[in-house]
Short mmCIF file of C-alpha atoms in Angstrom, two decimals:
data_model
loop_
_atom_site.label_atom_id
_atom_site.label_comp_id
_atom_site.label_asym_id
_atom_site.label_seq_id
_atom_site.Cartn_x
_atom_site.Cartn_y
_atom_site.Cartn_z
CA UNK A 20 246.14 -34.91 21.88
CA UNK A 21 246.01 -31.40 23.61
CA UNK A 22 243.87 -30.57 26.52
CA UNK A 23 241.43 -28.89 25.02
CA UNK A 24 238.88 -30.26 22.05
CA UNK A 25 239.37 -28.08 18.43
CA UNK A 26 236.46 -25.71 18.30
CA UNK A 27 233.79 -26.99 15.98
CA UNK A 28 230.98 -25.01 16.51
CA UNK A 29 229.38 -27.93 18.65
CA UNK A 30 225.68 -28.12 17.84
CA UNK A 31 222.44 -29.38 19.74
CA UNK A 32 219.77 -30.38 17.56
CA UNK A 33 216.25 -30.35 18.71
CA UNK A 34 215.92 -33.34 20.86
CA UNK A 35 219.45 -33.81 21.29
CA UNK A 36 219.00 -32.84 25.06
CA UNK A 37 216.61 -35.49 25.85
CA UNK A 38 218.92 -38.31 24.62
CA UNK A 39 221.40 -37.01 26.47
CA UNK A 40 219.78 -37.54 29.53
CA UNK A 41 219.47 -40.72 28.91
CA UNK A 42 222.66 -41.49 29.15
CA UNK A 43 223.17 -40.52 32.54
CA UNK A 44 227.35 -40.27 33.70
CA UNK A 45 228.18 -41.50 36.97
CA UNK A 46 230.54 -38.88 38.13
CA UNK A 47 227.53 -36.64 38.04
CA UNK A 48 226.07 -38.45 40.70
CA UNK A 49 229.93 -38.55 42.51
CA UNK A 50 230.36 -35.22 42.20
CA UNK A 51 226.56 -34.42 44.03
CA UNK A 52 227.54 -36.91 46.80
CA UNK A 53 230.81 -34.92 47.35
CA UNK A 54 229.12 -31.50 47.54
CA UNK A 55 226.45 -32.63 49.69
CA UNK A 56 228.54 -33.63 52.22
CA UNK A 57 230.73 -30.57 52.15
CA UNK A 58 227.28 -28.38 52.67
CA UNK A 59 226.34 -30.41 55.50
CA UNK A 60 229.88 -29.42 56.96
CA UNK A 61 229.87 -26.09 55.86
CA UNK A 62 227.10 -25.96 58.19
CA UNK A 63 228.56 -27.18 61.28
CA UNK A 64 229.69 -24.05 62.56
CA UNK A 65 232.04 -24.00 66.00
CA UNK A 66 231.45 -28.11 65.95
CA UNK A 67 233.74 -28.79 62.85
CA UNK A 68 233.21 -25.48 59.82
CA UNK A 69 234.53 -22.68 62.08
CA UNK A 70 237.15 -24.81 64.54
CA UNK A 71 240.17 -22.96 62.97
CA UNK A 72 239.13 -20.03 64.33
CA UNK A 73 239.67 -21.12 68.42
CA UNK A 74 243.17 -22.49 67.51
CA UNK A 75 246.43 -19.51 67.18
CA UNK A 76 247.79 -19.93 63.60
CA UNK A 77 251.10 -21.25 65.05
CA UNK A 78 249.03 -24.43 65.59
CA UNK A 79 248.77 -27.37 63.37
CA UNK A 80 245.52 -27.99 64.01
CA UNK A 81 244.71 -24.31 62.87
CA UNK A 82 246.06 -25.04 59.38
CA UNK A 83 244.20 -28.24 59.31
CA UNK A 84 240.54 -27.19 59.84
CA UNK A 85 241.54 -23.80 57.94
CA UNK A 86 241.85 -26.33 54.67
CA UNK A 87 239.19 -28.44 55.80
CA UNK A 88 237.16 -25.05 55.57
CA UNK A 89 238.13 -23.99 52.65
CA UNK A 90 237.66 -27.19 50.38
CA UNK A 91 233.87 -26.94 51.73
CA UNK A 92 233.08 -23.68 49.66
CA UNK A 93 233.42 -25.46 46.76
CA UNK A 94 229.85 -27.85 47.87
CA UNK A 95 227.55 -24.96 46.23
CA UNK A 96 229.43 -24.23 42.58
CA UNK A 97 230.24 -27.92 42.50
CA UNK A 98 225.98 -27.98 42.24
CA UNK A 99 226.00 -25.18 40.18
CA UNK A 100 228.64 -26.63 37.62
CA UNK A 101 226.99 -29.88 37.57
CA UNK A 102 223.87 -28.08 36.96
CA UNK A 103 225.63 -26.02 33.75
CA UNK A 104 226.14 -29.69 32.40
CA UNK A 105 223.58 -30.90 32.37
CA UNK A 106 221.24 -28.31 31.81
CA UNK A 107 222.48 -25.85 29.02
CA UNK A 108 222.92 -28.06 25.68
CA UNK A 109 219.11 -28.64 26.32
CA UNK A 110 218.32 -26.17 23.78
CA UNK A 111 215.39 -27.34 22.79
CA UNK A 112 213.42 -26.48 25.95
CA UNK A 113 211.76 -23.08 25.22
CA UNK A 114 210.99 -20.21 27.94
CA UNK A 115 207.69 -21.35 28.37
CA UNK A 116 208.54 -24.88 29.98
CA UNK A 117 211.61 -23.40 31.88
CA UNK A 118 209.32 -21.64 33.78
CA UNK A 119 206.38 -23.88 34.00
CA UNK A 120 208.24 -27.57 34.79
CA UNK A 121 211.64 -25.95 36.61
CA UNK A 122 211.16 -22.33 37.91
CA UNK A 123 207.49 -23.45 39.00
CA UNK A 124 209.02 -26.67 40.77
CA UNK A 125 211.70 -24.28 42.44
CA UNK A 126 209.38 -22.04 44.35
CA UNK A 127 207.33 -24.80 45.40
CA UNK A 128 210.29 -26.31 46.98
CA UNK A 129 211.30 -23.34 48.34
CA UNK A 130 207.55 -22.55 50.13
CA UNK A 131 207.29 -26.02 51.10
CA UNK A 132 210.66 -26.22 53.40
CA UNK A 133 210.47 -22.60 54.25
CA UNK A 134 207.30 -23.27 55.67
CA UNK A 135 208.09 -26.46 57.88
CA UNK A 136 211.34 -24.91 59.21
CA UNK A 137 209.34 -21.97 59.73
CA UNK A 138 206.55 -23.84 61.64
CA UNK A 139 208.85 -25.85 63.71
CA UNK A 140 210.64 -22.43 64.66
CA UNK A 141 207.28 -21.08 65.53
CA UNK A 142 206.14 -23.75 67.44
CA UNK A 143 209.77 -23.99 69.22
CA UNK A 144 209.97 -20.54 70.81
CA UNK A 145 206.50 -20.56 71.84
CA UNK A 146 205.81 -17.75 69.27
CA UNK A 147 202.54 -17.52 67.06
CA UNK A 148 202.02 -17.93 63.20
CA UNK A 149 202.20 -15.01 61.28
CA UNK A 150 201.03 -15.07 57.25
CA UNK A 151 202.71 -11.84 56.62
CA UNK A 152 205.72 -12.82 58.34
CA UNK A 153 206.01 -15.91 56.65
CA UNK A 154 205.61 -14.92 53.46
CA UNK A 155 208.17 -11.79 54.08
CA UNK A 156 210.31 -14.29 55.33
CA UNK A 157 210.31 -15.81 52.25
CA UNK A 158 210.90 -12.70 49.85
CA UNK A 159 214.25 -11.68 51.84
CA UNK A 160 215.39 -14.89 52.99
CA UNK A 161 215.70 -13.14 56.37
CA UNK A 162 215.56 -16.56 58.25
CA UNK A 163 215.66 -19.28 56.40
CA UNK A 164 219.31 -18.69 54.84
CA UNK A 165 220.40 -21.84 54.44
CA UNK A 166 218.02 -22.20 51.71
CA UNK A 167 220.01 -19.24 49.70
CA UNK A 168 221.23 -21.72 47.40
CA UNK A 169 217.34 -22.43 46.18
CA UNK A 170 217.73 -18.39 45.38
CA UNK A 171 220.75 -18.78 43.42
CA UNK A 172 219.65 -21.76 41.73
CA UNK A 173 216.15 -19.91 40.82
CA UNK A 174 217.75 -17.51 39.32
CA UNK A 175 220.25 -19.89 37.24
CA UNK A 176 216.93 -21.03 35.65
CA UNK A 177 215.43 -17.37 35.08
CA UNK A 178 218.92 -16.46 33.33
CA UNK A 179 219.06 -20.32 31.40
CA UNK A 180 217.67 -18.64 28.06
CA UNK A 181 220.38 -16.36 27.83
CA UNK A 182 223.32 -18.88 29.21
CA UNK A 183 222.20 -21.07 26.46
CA UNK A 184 222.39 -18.46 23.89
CA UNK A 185 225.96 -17.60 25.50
CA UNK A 186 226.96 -21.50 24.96
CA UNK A 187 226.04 -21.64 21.15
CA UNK A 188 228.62 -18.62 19.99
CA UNK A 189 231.33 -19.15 23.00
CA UNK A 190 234.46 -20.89 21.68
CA UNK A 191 237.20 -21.61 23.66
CA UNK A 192 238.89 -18.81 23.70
CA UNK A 193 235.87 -16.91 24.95
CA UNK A 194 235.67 -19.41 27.95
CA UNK A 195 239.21 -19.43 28.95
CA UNK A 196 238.80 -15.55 28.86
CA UNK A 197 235.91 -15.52 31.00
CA UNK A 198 237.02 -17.72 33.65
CA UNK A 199 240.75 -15.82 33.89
CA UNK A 200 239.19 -12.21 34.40
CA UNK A 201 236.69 -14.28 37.10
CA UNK A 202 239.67 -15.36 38.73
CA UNK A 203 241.62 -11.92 38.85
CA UNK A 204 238.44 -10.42 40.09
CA UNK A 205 237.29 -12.26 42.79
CA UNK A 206 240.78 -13.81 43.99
CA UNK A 207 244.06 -11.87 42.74
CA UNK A 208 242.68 -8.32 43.22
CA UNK A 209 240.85 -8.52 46.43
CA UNK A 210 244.21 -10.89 47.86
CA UNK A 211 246.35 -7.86 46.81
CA UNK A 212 244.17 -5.18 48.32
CA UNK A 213 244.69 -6.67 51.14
CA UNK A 214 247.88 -7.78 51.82
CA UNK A 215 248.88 -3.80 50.58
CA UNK A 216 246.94 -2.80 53.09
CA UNK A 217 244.78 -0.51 50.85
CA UNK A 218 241.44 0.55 52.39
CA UNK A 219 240.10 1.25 49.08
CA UNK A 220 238.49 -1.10 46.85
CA UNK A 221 238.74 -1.22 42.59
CA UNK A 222 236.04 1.39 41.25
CA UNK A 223 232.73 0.00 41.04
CA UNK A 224 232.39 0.54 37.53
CA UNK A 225 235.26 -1.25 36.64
CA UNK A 226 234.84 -4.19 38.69
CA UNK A 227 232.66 -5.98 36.15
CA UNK A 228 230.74 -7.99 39.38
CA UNK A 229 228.53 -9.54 36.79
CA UNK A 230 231.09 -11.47 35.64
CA UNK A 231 231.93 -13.69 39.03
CA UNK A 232 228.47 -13.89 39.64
CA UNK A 233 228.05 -17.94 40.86
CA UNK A 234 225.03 -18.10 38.80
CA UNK A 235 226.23 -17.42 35.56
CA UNK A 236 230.26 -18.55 35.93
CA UNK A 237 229.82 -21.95 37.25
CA UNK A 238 227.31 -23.29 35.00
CA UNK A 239 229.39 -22.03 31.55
CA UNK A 240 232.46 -23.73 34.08
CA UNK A 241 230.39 -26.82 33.67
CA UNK A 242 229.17 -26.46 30.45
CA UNK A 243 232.93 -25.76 29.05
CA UNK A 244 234.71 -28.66 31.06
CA UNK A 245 232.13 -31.10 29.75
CA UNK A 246 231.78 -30.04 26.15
CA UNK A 247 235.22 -28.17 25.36
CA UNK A 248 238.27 -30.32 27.01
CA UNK A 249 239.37 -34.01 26.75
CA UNK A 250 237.38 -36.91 28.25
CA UNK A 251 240.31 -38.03 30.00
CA UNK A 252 243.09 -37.08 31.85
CA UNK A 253 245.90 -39.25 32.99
CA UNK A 254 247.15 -39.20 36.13
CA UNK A 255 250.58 -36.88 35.45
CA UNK A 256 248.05 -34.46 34.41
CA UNK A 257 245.94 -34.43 37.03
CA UNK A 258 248.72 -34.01 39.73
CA UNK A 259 249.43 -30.88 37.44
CA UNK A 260 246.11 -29.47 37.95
CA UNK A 261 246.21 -30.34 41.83
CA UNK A 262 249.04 -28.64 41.99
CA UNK A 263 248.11 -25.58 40.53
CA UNK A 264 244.94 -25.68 43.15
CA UNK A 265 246.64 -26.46 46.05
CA UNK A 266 249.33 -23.58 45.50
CA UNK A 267 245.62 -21.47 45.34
CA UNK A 268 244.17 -22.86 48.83
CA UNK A 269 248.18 -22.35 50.40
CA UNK A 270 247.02 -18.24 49.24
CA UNK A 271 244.27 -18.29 50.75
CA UNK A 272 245.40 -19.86 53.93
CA UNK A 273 248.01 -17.97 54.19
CA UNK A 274 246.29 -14.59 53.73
CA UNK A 275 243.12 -16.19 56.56
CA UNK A 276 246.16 -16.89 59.09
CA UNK A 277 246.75 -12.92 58.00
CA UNK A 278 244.07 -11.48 59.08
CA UNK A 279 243.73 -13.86 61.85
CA UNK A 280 246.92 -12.73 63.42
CA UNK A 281 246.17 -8.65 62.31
CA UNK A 282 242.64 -9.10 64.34
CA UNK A 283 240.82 -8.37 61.56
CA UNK A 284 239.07 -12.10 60.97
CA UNK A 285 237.40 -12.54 64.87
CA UNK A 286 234.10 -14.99 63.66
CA UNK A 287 233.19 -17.23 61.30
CA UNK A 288 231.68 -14.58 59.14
CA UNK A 289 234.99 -12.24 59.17
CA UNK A 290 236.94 -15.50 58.16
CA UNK A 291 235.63 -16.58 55.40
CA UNK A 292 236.17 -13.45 53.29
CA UNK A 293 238.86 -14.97 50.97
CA UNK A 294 237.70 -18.89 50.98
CA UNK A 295 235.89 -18.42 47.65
CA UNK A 296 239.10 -16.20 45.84
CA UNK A 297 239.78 -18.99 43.84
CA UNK A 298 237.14 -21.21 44.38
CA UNK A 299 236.71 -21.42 40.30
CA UNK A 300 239.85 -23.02 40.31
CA UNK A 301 239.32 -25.53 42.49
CA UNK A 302 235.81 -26.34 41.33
CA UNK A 303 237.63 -26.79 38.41
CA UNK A 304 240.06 -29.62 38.92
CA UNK A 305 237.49 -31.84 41.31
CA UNK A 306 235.04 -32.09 38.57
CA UNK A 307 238.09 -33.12 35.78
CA UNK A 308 239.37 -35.40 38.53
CA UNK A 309 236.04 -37.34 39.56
CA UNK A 310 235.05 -37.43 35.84
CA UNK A 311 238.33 -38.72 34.90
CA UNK A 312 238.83 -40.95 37.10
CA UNK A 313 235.24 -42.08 37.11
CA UNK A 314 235.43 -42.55 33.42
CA UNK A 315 238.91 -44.76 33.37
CA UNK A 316 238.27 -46.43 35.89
CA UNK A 317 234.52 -47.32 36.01
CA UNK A 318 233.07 -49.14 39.48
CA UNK A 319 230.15 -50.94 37.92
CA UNK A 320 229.10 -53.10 40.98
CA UNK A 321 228.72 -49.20 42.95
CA UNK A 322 227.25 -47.43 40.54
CA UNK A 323 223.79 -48.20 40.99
CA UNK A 324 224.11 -46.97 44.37
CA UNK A 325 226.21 -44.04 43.74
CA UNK A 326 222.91 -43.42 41.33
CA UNK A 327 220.46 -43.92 43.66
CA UNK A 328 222.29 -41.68 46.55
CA UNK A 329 223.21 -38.88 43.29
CA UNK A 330 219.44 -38.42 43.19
CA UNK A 331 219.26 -37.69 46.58
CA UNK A 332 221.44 -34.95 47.21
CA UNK A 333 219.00 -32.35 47.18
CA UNK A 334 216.89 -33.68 49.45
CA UNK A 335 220.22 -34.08 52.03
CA UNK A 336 220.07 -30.46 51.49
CA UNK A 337 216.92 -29.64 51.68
CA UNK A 338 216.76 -31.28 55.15
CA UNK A 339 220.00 -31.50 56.96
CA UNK A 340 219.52 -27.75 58.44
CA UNK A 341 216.23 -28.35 59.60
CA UNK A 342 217.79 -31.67 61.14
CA UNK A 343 220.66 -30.04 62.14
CA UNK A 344 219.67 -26.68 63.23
CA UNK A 345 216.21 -27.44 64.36
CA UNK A 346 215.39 -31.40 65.50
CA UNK A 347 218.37 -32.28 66.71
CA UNK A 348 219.91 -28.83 68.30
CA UNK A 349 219.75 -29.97 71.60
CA UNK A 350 221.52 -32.87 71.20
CA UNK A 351 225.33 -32.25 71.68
CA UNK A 352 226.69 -35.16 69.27
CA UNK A 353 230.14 -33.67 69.34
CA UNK A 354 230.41 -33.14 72.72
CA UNK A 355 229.43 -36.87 73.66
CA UNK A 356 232.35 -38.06 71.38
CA UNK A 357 234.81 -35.68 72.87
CA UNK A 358 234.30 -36.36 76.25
CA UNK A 359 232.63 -40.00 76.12
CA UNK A 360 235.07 -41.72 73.24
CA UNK A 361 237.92 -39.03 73.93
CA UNK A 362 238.01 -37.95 70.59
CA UNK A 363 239.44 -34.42 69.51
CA UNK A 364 237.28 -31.92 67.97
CA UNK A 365 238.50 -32.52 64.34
CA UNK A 366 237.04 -36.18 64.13
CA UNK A 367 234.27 -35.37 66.24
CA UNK A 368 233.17 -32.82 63.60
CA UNK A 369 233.89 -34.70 60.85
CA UNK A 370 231.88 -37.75 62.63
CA UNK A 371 228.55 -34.94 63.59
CA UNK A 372 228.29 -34.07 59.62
CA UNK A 373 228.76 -37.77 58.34
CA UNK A 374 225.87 -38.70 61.30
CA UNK A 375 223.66 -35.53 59.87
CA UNK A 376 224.28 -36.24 55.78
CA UNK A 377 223.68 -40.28 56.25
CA UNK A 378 220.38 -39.73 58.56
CA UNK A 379 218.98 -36.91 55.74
CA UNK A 380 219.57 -39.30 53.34
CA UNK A 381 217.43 -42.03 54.83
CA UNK A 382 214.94 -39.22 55.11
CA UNK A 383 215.28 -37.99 51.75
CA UNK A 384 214.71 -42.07 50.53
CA UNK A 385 211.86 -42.13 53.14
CA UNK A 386 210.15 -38.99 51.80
CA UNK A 387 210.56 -39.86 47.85
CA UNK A 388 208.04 -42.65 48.17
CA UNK A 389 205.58 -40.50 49.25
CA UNK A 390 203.10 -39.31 46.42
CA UNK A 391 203.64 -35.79 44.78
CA UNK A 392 206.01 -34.85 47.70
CA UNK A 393 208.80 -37.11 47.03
CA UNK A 394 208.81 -36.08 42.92
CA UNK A 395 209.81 -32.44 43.99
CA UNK A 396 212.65 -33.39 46.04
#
């Protein structure tokens, strides 16, 4: 048996959808827990995200948190390709409700938690409530950026009509076409421009951006390792695959540790500039490995907890930053383990995001008891 499935023209009844979420898959749930966590780190900053950046590259403990940082760019189209799953054989679900029962539920979410980090930041610096402010807030995403994801994943659901239609012709040629020109544009081209040391970038014209968009490239991702390759893959093949992605992140580390060393990459913004170049990739091979894996070798006694946490992972991200950022600024967790328990930075940041993802968790269990509230997150 090959590793992809013979194109049948796969077909989704009317109803289909709702029996298939019946039959919910555990290493959905996995791969949610996994991405949660590597949001909450993402967000760390200078206490775990950005370390790499105050070590010299001829360190080890450069390279180390340089991976570390790397694998956590994968947390949002991780969601994203989950999301493609799950989501896009449920033809049956016309415009209407998309908008009504998901879109609807989106911006509440997104007014509800922009408006309590919002609050707290008022209330914080002393400053006073503003409506128009607020709500301008909202429309740019000006200051509550961490919630950019609910953006992208609003705007999954607006384009879900036509990534459906997209899913009933695509075969797997199609796919395998898509996600190679992705790749070329978003990791092999921009790699190359810089290493030549070219200060011009490919035309604008021909640099089809549409096409590496996260919102429409990680859900037909999902939708195509779900529906189009094997169930399982054994273990020689997955050490293939890891291979292949691992030889990716080496690029990419290498290139970081390049502009590190030119000057060019002097913040945590300048840095990241090539962590997502082949972030398809490695999306890629986690979600064959945890559903592979997950499949084979199935952990019955955990996965009624793996469920329950699964359905918590958007609360964790819904309220880690305002946890994080906002509650608990002023407490210097990583700072008390370095100097109290001796620890070096790398556990110590490790440590502040497991302490940050557990507690919004508990939160996020607390909150989904309450009435109305706790259905939206």
């Amino acid at each position: 048996m090959g590793y992809l499935k013979k194109d049948c023209g796969i077909k989704y009844g009317k109803g289909e959808g709702s029996n298939m979420e019946k039959t919910r898959e555990i290493y959905f749930d996995i791969l949610k827990i996994v991405a949660s966590f590597l949001v909450v780190f993402n967000h760390t900053g200078g206490n775990g995200f950005s370390l790499f950046i105050t070590y010299e590259p001829n360190r080890i403990k450069f390279w180390i948190c340089l991976g570390m940082a790397i694998l956590c760019k994968v947390a949002v189209p991780l969601f994203l390709t989950v999301s493609g799953a799950l989501l896009l054989p449920k033809l049956e679900e016309d415009i209407k409700d998309i908008w009504e029962k998901r879109i609807g539920k989106m911006f509440m979410v997104l007014f509800v938690f922009s408006f309590v980090s919002y609050s707290w930041d008022v209330i914080e610096n002393g400053r006073e409530f503003s409506i128009r402010e607020f709500l301008q807030g909202i429309y740019s995403s000006q200051w509550n950026y961490a919630y950019w994801y609910l953006y992208a994943y609003i705007g999954f659901l607006i384009c879900l009509p036509i990534l459906r239609a997209i899913v009933r012709t695509f075969e797997t040629k199609e796919y395998l076409y898509l996600f190679g020109i992705a790749t070329v544009l978003s990791g092999v081209i921009p790699v190359m421009e810089f290493l030549l040391g070219l200060n011009v970038e490919l035309n604008r014209n021909l640099n089809i951006f549409w096409l590496t968009n996260s919102i429409f490239v990680y859900p037909l991702l999902g939708y195509f390792l779900q529906y189009k390759l094997e169930k399982i893959y054994d273990l020689k093949r997955l050490f293939k695959l890891w291979l292949v992605d691992i030889i990716g992140i080496v690029i990419v580390m290498l290139v970081t540790a390049e502009g590190v060393k030119r000057g060019v990459f002097v913040d945590e913004g300048t840095a990241q500039r090539f962590f997502e170049a082949f972030a398809l990739l490695n999306c890629a091979v986690i979600f064959v490995t945890v559903k592979s894996l997950a499949t084979k070798r199935r952990i019955v006694k955990f996965e009624r907890m793996i469920s329950m946490i699964g359905k918590c992972t958007f609360g964790i991200y819904l309220i880690h930053p305002i946890l994080m950022w906002q509650v608990l600024d002023h407490v210097n967790f990583c700072g008390f383990f370095i100097k109290e328990w001796n620890w070096d930075f790398i556990p110590a940041g490790v440590l502040f995001a497991v302490i940050i993802w557990f507690v919004s968790l508990v939160i996020t269990m607390a909150v989904k008891k309450i009435p109305y509230i706790g259905s939206i997150i």
